[in-house]
Amino acid sequence: MTWDWEYTGQFLPDMLSGLRITVVATLVGYALALVLGLVWTLLRRSPSRIVSQITRWVMEFIRSTPLLVQLFFIFYVFPEFGLTLGPLSAGILGLGIHYSTYTAEVYRAGIADVPRGQWEACTALNLPRRRVWQDVVLPQAVRKVIPTLGNYLIAMFKDSPLLFGITVLELLGVAYQEGARSFKTLEPLTTIAVLFVVVSIVSSIAVRRLERRYATY
């Protein structure tokens, strides 16, 4: 079997369009995961044992169920309750919620690693609770966990093909459609594999640079 370069040039623009959808879904979903993960972490630290335990079990449930099942639920079941989302919006929401439970644990580890003396100093200075978190605790905690947070960004990118299950035409979806149309699978599937590798390597390099510049150990 030989490689058809002319055929590759014909479908490459569609592949790049699918790559754009994949990158958008990953970046927006990741931003949602970072924000929602912090919310989970703060709820886990709530003085109310009820709130803390409910949050813990919700997170465990999300982590214990497959991402694809969650995407199906958001896209196909939510409309039964009056909430209808487009494929891309549902995919972003699913990725964000699923990975937020992992970023929450990363935040929790970073916060636990903040020296006790920092907390005691804040108490001695009688700083407002908002300033304690905003100016003292979170800046130190986040810098400690930048490498792990970066790894989850790459992991989310590699999980993005699951969005094809809810009809999002990302990279895998475009490759599948092209293969079904032309009955050729070598070129489309190999191309998306190469694109995934290239983007993952570039992302890894960017995360490492960010780590060297801002992370602390």
Short mmCIF file of C-alpha atoms in Angstrom, two decimals:
data_model
loop_
_atom_site.label_atom_id
_atom_site.label_comp_id
_atom_site.label_asym_id
_atom_site.label_seq_id
_atom_site.Cartn_x
_atom_site.Cartn_y
_atom_site.Cartn_z
CA MET A 1 0.00 0.00 0.00
CA THR A 2 1.49 3.34 -1.08
CA TRP A 3 0.89 6.78 0.34
CA ASP A 4 -1.29 9.03 -1.84
CA TRP A 5 0.09 12.55 -1.42
CA GLU A 6 -2.42 14.12 -3.80
CA TYR A 7 -5.29 12.66 -1.80
CA THR A 8 -3.68 13.89 1.42
CA GLY A 9 -3.52 17.42 0.06
CA GLN A 10 -7.23 17.28 -0.78
CA PHE A 11 -8.44 16.47 2.74
CA LEU A 12 -5.76 18.33 4.73
CA PRO A 13 -7.74 21.63 4.93
CA ASP A 14 -10.67 19.74 6.47
CA MET A 15 -8.26 18.10 8.93
CA LEU A 16 -6.91 21.48 9.98
CA SER A 17 -10.48 22.69 10.48
CA GLY A 18 -11.09 19.66 12.71
CA LEU A 19 -7.87 20.44 14.57
CA ARG A 20 -9.14 23.95 15.23
CA ILE A 21 -12.34 22.55 16.77
CA THR A 22 -10.27 20.13 18.87
CA VAL A 23 -8.00 22.90 20.18
CA VAL A 24 -10.94 25.21 20.96
CA ALA A 25 -12.78 22.45 22.83
CA THR A 26 -9.64 21.59 24.78
CA LEU A 27 -8.69 25.13 25.76
CA VAL A 28 -12.20 26.24 26.75
CA GLY A 29 -12.86 22.95 28.55
CA TYR A 30 -9.54 23.29 30.37
CA ALA A 31 -10.37 26.83 31.49
CA LEU A 32 -13.69 25.53 32.82
CA ALA A 33 -11.88 22.68 34.59
CA LEU A 34 -9.49 25.11 36.28
CA VAL A 35 -12.27 27.36 37.57
CA LEU A 36 -14.68 24.60 38.58
CA GLY A 37 -11.84 22.60 40.14
CA LEU A 38 -11.08 25.52 42.44
CA VAL A 39 -14.76 25.69 43.39
CA TRP A 40 -14.77 21.97 44.27
CA THR A 41 -11.64 22.48 46.38
CA LEU A 42 -13.12 25.37 48.36
CA LEU A 43 -16.34 23.42 48.92
CA ARG A 44 -14.32 20.43 50.16
CA ARG A 45 -12.73 22.77 52.72
CA SER A 46 -16.09 24.11 53.87
CA PRO A 47 -16.59 24.21 57.65
CA SER A 48 -19.90 22.42 57.05
CA ARG A 49 -19.33 18.67 57.11
CA ILE A 50 -22.48 18.14 55.04
CA VAL A 51 -21.26 20.42 52.22
CA SER A 52 -17.80 18.88 52.34
CA GLN A 53 -19.06 15.29 52.18
CA ILE A 54 -21.63 15.97 49.45
CA THR A 55 -18.91 17.63 47.36
CA ARG A 56 -16.60 14.70 47.93
CA TRP A 57 -19.16 12.12 46.80
CA VAL A 58 -20.16 14.16 43.75
CA MET A 59 -16.51 14.34 42.72
CA GLU A 60 -16.05 10.62 43.31
CA PHE A 61 -19.10 9.86 41.18
CA ILE A 62 -17.82 12.00 38.31
CA ARG A 63 -14.35 10.47 38.49
CA SER A 64 -15.75 6.94 38.67
CA THR A 65 -17.87 7.17 35.51
CA PRO A 66 -16.43 7.19 31.97
CA LEU A 67 -16.11 10.52 30.22
CA LEU A 68 -17.95 9.17 27.16
CA VAL A 69 -20.98 8.23 29.27
CA GLN A 70 -21.00 11.72 30.77
CA LEU A 71 -20.88 13.27 27.31
CA PHE A 72 -23.82 11.11 26.19
CA PHE A 73 -25.76 12.12 29.30
CA ILE A 74 -25.17 15.85 28.77
CA PHE A 75 -25.97 15.76 25.06
CA TYR A 76 -28.82 13.24 24.92
CA VAL A 77 -30.40 13.26 28.40
CA PHE A 78 -30.20 16.93 29.42
CA PRO A 79 -32.75 17.90 26.70
CA GLU A 80 -35.28 15.70 28.53
CA PHE A 81 -34.98 18.17 31.42
CA GLY A 82 -35.26 21.22 29.19
CA LEU A 83 -31.53 21.93 28.75
CA THR A 84 -30.48 21.51 25.13
CA LEU A 85 -26.87 22.17 24.18
CA GLY A 86 -25.12 22.10 20.84
CA PRO A 87 -22.59 19.30 20.27
CA LEU A 88 -19.53 21.49 20.84
CA SER A 89 -21.00 23.20 23.91
CA ALA A 90 -21.97 19.84 25.39
CA GLY A 91 -18.49 18.51 24.68
CA ILE A 92 -16.78 21.46 26.32
CA LEU A 93 -19.05 21.19 29.36
CA GLY A 94 -18.41 17.46 29.65
CA LEU A 95 -14.63 17.85 29.38
CA GLY A 96 -14.62 20.72 31.87
CA ILE A 97 -16.74 18.97 34.49
CA HIS A 98 -14.90 15.67 34.19
CA TYR A 99 -11.42 17.13 34.45
CA SER A 100 -12.42 19.62 37.15
CA THR A 101 -12.57 16.74 39.62
CA TYR A 102 -8.91 16.01 38.89
CA THR A 103 -7.74 19.63 38.98
CA ALA A 104 -9.57 19.93 42.30
CA GLU A 105 -7.33 17.25 43.80
CA VAL A 106 -4.29 19.01 42.36
CA TYR A 107 -5.35 22.29 43.98
CA ARG A 108 -6.01 20.48 47.26
CA ALA A 109 -2.50 19.03 47.25
CA GLY A 110 -1.01 22.44 46.50
CA ILE A 111 -2.96 24.12 49.29
CA ALA A 112 -1.99 21.39 51.75
CA ASP A 113 1.66 22.05 50.84
CA VAL A 114 1.50 25.73 51.82
CA PRO A 115 3.58 26.04 55.02
CA ARG A 116 1.57 26.32 58.22
CA GLY A 117 3.55 29.44 59.09
CA GLN A 118 1.88 31.26 56.19
CA TRP A 119 -1.55 30.56 57.63
CA GLU A 120 -0.42 31.60 61.10
CA ALA A 121 1.06 34.83 59.74
CA CYS A 122 -2.24 35.67 58.05
CA THR A 123 -4.07 35.05 61.32
CA ALA A 124 -1.60 37.20 63.23
CA LEU A 125 -2.04 40.03 60.72
CA ASN A 126 -5.83 39.62 60.90
CA LEU A 127 -6.10 39.54 57.12
CA PRO A 128 -9.60 39.18 55.63
CA ARG A 129 -10.37 35.66 54.43
CA ARG A 130 -10.58 36.81 50.80
CA ARG A 131 -7.08 38.32 50.94
CA VAL A 132 -5.68 35.23 52.63
CA TRP A 133 -6.78 33.07 49.70
CA GLN A 134 -6.25 35.58 46.92
CA ASP A 135 -2.89 37.06 47.94
CA VAL A 136 -1.20 34.41 50.06
CA VAL A 137 -2.46 30.84 49.69
CA LEU A 138 -3.54 30.41 46.07
CA PRO A 139 -0.51 32.08 44.44
CA GLN A 140 1.79 29.71 46.34
CA ALA A 141 -0.41 26.65 45.84
CA VAL A 142 -0.88 27.10 42.10
CA ARG A 143 2.82 27.64 41.44
CA LYS A 144 3.59 24.36 43.17
CA VAL A 145 1.21 22.36 40.97
CA ILE A 146 1.80 23.93 37.54
CA PRO A 147 3.47 20.76 36.18
CA THR A 148 0.53 18.54 37.14
CA LEU A 149 -2.04 21.01 35.83
CA GLY A 150 -0.14 21.14 32.55
CA ASN A 151 -0.21 17.36 32.27
CA TYR A 152 -4.01 17.42 32.56
CA LEU A 153 -4.19 19.89 29.68
CA ILE A 154 -2.36 17.42 27.45
CA ALA A 155 -4.49 14.54 28.75
CA MET A 156 -7.67 16.47 27.93
CA PHE A 157 -6.40 17.14 24.41
CA LYS A 158 -5.84 13.42 23.89
CA ASP A 159 -9.34 12.65 25.22
CA SER A 160 -10.98 15.13 22.84
CA PRO A 161 -11.69 12.44 20.15
CA LEU A 162 -14.44 11.21 22.47
CA LEU A 163 -16.42 14.27 21.38
CA PHE A 164 -17.00 12.51 18.06
CA GLY A 165 -19.41 10.30 20.02
CA ILE A 166 -21.78 13.30 20.30
CA THR A 167 -21.32 14.33 16.65
CA VAL A 168 -18.62 16.99 17.14
CA LEU A 169 -16.55 17.08 13.95
CA GLU A 170 -13.15 17.34 15.58
CA LEU A 171 -10.07 15.58 14.20
CA LEU A 172 -11.33 12.02 14.55
CA GLY A 173 -14.77 12.95 13.22
CA VAL A 174 -13.31 14.56 10.10
CA ALA A 175 -11.01 11.55 9.54
CA TYR A 176 -13.91 9.13 9.93
CA GLN A 177 -16.08 11.05 7.48
CA GLU A 178 -13.26 11.25 4.97
CA GLY A 179 -12.52 7.54 5.27
CA ALA A 180 -16.20 6.68 4.84
CA ARG A 181 -16.41 8.88 1.75
CA SER A 182 -13.27 7.67 -0.01
CA PHE A 183 -12.90 4.18 1.49
CA LYS A 184 -9.29 5.09 2.30
CA THR A 185 -8.20 5.02 5.93
CA LEU A 186 -4.40 5.00 5.85
CA GLU A 187 -3.90 8.67 5.01
CA PRO A 188 -6.66 10.22 7.20
CA LEU A 189 -5.88 8.18 10.33
CA THR A 190 -2.12 8.58 9.98
CA THR A 191 -2.54 12.32 9.46
CA ILE A 192 -4.58 12.81 12.62
CA ALA A 193 -2.06 10.71 14.55
CA VAL A 194 0.74 12.98 13.36
CA LEU A 195 -1.27 16.12 14.20
CA PHE A 196 -1.99 14.80 17.70
CA VAL A 197 1.69 14.03 18.27
CA VAL A 198 2.82 17.44 17.00
CA VAL A 199 0.32 19.40 19.09
CA SER A 200 1.04 17.28 22.18
CA ILE A 201 4.79 17.86 21.84
CA VAL A 202 4.34 21.61 21.34
CA SER A 203 2.00 21.73 24.35
CA SER A 204 4.48 19.76 26.44
CA ILE A 205 7.28 22.17 25.56
CA ALA A 206 5.08 25.16 26.42
CA VAL A 207 4.13 23.62 29.77
CA ARG A 208 7.78 22.91 30.60
CA ARG A 209 8.73 26.50 29.84
CA LEU A 210 5.88 27.74 32.00
CA GLU A 211 7.02 25.36 34.70
CA ARG A 212 10.62 26.61 34.62
CA ARG A 213 9.48 30.24 34.75
CA TYR A 214 6.78 30.10 37.43
CA ALA A 215 6.75 26.77 39.24
CA THR A 216 8.25 26.29 42.69
CA TYR A 217 9.18 23.04 44.41
#
